[in-house]
Amino acid sequence: QVQFVESGGGLVQVGGSLRLSCAASRIIFSVYDTGWYRQAPGKQRELVATITRGRRTNYADSVKGRFTISRDNAENTLYLQMNSLKPEDSAVYYCNVDPPSGNYWGQGTQVTVSS
């Protein structure tokens, strides 16, 4: 079965940076449009960034200019570089195809931005 494994989260201070990674099994990222999503406590999961098969990227307004989504086809890995982090970026971050499949949600990786 398809499995996504997210990593790279942690505790960081305001203004800091983190790089998230998403490894996939039984699915090839370059064949799909894919994205990063996040869910904060008490809130609905939201789309953060997407990258198409052709490497076109799109971002939520709240992260534009601070986050960068990328893909390494050779490693079959999806990345999210997060800079200038804010407390409101604190959430569990997930990767999935775009639009997301309910069957593909992984455990996510926790990002906590402290002020």
PDB file of C-alpha atoms in Angstrom:
ATOM      1  CA  GLN A   1       0.000   0.000   0.000  1.00  0.00           C
ATOM      2  CA  VAL A   2       0.991   3.598  -0.508  1.00  0.00           C
ATOM      3  CA  GLN A   3       2.778   5.101   2.446  1.00  0.00           C
ATOM      4  CA  PHE A   4       4.081   8.591   3.120  1.00  0.00           C
ATOM      5  CA  VAL A   5       6.591   9.189   5.913  1.00  0.00           C
ATOM      6  CA  GLU A   6       7.137  12.773   6.954  1.00  0.00           C
ATOM      7  CA  SER A   7      10.175  13.942   8.938  1.00  0.00           C
ATOM      8  CA  GLY A   8      12.165  17.029   9.823  1.00  0.00           C
ATOM      9  CA  GLY A   9       9.802  18.742  12.214  1.00  0.00           C
ATOM     10  CA  GLY A  10      10.805  20.080  15.589  1.00  0.00           C
ATOM     11  CA  LEU A  11      10.842  23.020  17.941  1.00  0.00           C
ATOM     12  CA  VAL A  12      12.179  26.262  16.513  1.00  0.00           C
ATOM     13  CA  GLN A  13      12.138  29.891  17.558  1.00  0.00           C
ATOM     14  CA  VAL A  14      10.298  32.618  15.702  1.00  0.00           C
ATOM     15  CA  GLY A  15      12.208  33.531  12.568  1.00  0.00           C
ATOM     16  CA  GLY A  16      13.928  30.174  12.368  1.00  0.00           C
ATOM     17  CA  SER A  17      13.932  27.600   9.592  1.00  0.00           C
ATOM     18  CA  LEU A  18      13.106  23.947   9.141  1.00  0.00           C
ATOM     19  CA  ARG A  19      13.242  21.584   6.179  1.00  0.00           C
ATOM     20  CA  LEU A  20      10.600  18.890   6.050  1.00  0.00           C
ATOM     21  CA  SER A  21      10.998  15.707   4.035  1.00  0.00           C
ATOM     22  CA  CYS A  22       8.452  13.218   2.782  1.00  0.00           C
ATOM     23  CA  ALA A  23       9.502   9.782   1.620  1.00  0.00           C
ATOM     24  CA  ALA A  24       7.074   7.641  -0.320  1.00  0.00           C
ATOM     25  CA  SER A  25       6.660   3.958  -0.959  1.00  0.00           C
ATOM     26  CA  ARG A  26       4.571   2.355  -3.712  1.00  0.00           C
ATOM     27  CA  ILE A  27       3.976   5.726  -5.353  1.00  0.00           C
ATOM     28  CA  ILE A  28       6.178   7.825  -7.592  1.00  0.00           C
ATOM     29  CA  PHE A  29       5.963  11.527  -6.768  1.00  0.00           C
ATOM     30  CA  SER A  30       6.824  12.690 -10.258  1.00  0.00           C
ATOM     31  CA  VAL A  31       3.720  11.022 -11.669  1.00  0.00           C
ATOM     32  CA  TYR A  32       1.357  12.975  -9.435  1.00  0.00           C
ATOM     33  CA  ASP A  33       0.580  16.490  -8.352  1.00  0.00           C
ATOM     34  CA  THR A  34       1.548  16.518  -4.681  1.00  0.00           C
ATOM     35  CA  GLY A  35       1.369  18.825  -1.742  1.00  0.00           C
ATOM     36  CA  TRP A  36       2.091  19.651   1.850  1.00  0.00           C
ATOM     37  CA  TYR A  37      -0.778  20.123   4.266  1.00  0.00           C
ATOM     38  CA  ARG A  38      -0.951  21.092   7.914  1.00  0.00           C
ATOM     39  CA  GLN A  39      -3.341  20.857  10.805  1.00  0.00           C
ATOM     40  CA  ALA A  40      -3.161  22.940  13.934  1.00  0.00           C
ATOM     41  CA  PRO A  41      -5.009  21.957  17.136  1.00  0.00           C
ATOM     42  CA  GLY A  42      -8.707  22.707  16.860  1.00  0.00           C
ATOM     43  CA  LYS A  43      -8.449  23.636  13.196  1.00  0.00           C
ATOM     44  CA  GLN A  44      -9.163  21.901   9.928  1.00  0.00           C
ATOM     45  CA  ARG A  45      -6.342  20.534   7.830  1.00  0.00           C
ATOM     46  CA  GLU A  46      -5.286  23.086   5.246  1.00  0.00           C
ATOM     47  CA  LEU A  47      -3.254  23.089   2.070  1.00  0.00           C
ATOM     48  CA  VAL A  48       0.162  24.723   2.431  1.00  0.00           C
ATOM     49  CA  ALA A  49       1.879  24.191  -0.924  1.00  0.00           C
ATOM     50  CA  THR A  50       1.597  22.107  -4.055  1.00  0.00           C
ATOM     51  CA  ILE A  51       3.919  21.032  -6.845  1.00  0.00           C
ATOM     52  CA  THR A  52       2.661  19.637 -10.129  1.00  0.00           C
ATOM     53  CA  ARG A  53       4.194  16.868 -12.193  1.00  0.00           C
ATOM     54  CA  GLY A  54       5.707  19.647 -14.274  1.00  0.00           C
ATOM     55  CA  ARG A  55       7.126  21.314 -11.133  1.00  0.00           C
ATOM     56  CA  ARG A  56       4.726  24.233 -11.104  1.00  0.00           C
ATOM     57  CA  THR A  57       4.336  25.384  -7.522  1.00  0.00           C
ATOM     58  CA  ASN A  58       1.549  27.102  -5.646  1.00  0.00           C
ATOM     59  CA  TYR A  59       1.356  28.349  -2.076  1.00  0.00           C
ATOM     60  CA  ALA A  60      -1.184  29.384   0.483  1.00  0.00           C
ATOM     61  CA  ASP A  61      -1.140  33.144   0.928  1.00  0.00           C
ATOM     62  CA  SER A  62      -0.035  32.720   4.532  1.00  0.00           C
ATOM     63  CA  VAL A  63       3.261  31.076   3.528  1.00  0.00           C
ATOM     64  CA  LYS A  64       4.074  32.763   0.220  1.00  0.00           C
ATOM     65  CA  GLY A  65       7.601  34.074   0.130  1.00  0.00           C
ATOM     66  CA  ARG A  66       8.605  32.034   3.192  1.00  0.00           C
ATOM     67  CA  PHE A  67       8.070  28.382   2.207  1.00  0.00           C
ATOM     68  CA  THR A  68       9.412  26.502  -0.800  1.00  0.00           C
ATOM     69  CA  ILE A  69       8.158  23.132  -1.996  1.00  0.00           C
ATOM     70  CA  SER A  70      10.447  20.963  -4.075  1.00  0.00           C
ATOM     71  CA  ARG A  71      10.848  17.392  -5.271  1.00  0.00           C
ATOM     72  CA  ASP A  72      13.820  15.118  -5.827  1.00  0.00           C
ATOM     73  CA  ASN A  73      12.784  12.573  -8.440  1.00  0.00           C
ATOM     74  CA  ALA A  74      15.884  10.427  -7.997  1.00  0.00           C
ATOM     75  CA  GLU A  75      15.226  10.084  -4.278  1.00  0.00           C
ATOM     76  CA  ASN A  76      11.423  10.074  -4.705  1.00  0.00           C
ATOM     77  CA  THR A  77      11.247  12.621  -1.904  1.00  0.00           C
ATOM     78  CA  LEU A  78       9.179  15.741  -1.398  1.00  0.00           C
ATOM     79  CA  TYR A  79      10.564  18.688   0.572  1.00  0.00           C
ATOM     80  CA  LEU A  80       9.225  21.785   2.245  1.00  0.00           C
ATOM     81  CA  GLN A  81      11.754  24.457   3.143  1.00  0.00           C
ATOM     82  CA  MET A  82      10.247  26.739   5.758  1.00  0.00           C
ATOM     83  CA  ASN A  83      11.907  30.055   6.571  1.00  0.00           C
ATOM     84  CA  SER A  84      10.934  33.009   8.751  1.00  0.00           C
ATOM     85  CA  LEU A  85       8.708  30.758  10.808  1.00  0.00           C
ATOM     86  CA  LYS A  86       5.902  32.268  12.850  1.00  0.00           C
ATOM     87  CA  PRO A  87       3.947  30.891  15.824  1.00  0.00           C
ATOM     88  CA  GLU A  88       0.924  30.443  13.560  1.00  0.00           C
ATOM     89  CA  ASP A  89       2.938  27.967  11.484  1.00  0.00           C
ATOM     90  CA  SER A  90       2.845  25.523  14.410  1.00  0.00           C
ATOM     91  CA  ALA A  91       0.978  22.415  13.288  1.00  0.00           C
ATOM     92  CA  VAL A  92       1.365  18.823  12.230  1.00  0.00           C
ATOM     93  CA  TYR A  93       2.560  18.778   8.631  1.00  0.00           C
ATOM     94  CA  TYR A  94       1.595  16.054   6.165  1.00  0.00           C
ATOM     95  CA  CYS A  95       2.342  15.263   2.560  1.00  0.00           C
ATOM     96  CA  ASN A  96      -0.153  13.734   0.161  1.00  0.00           C
ATOM     97  CA  VAL A  97      -1.183  13.812  -3.451  1.00  0.00           C
ATOM     98  CA  ASP A  98      -3.163  16.788  -4.703  1.00  0.00           C
ATOM     99  CA  PRO A  99      -6.085  16.580  -4.260  1.00  0.00           C
ATOM    100  CA  PRO A 100      -5.383  14.517  -1.162  1.00  0.00           C
ATOM    101  CA  SER A 101      -6.420  10.909  -0.773  1.00  0.00           C
ATOM    102  CA  GLY A 102      -7.908   9.915   2.535  1.00  0.00           C
ATOM    103  CA  ASN A 103      -6.094   6.616   2.286  1.00  0.00           C
ATOM    104  CA  TYR A 104      -2.659   8.189   2.080  1.00  0.00           C
ATOM    105  CA  TRP A 105      -2.412  10.305   5.232  1.00  0.00           C
ATOM    106  CA  GLY A 106       0.693   9.446   7.237  1.00  0.00           C
ATOM    107  CA  GLN A 107       1.618  10.288  10.817  1.00  0.00           C
ATOM    108  CA  GLY A 108       2.838  13.740   9.935  1.00  0.00           C
ATOM    109  CA  THR A 109       5.644  15.684  11.543  1.00  0.00           C
ATOM    110  CA  GLN A 110       5.121  18.210  14.329  1.00  0.00           C
ATOM    111  CA  VAL A 111       6.366  21.764  13.865  1.00  0.00           C
ATOM    112  CA  THR A 112       6.312  24.022  16.884  1.00  0.00           C
ATOM    113  CA  VAL A 113       7.377  27.650  16.621  1.00  0.00           C
ATOM    114  CA  SER A 114       8.018  29.283  19.966  1.00  0.00           C
ATOM    115  CA  SER A 115       7.895  32.978  20.646  1.00  0.00           C
TER     116      SER A 115
END
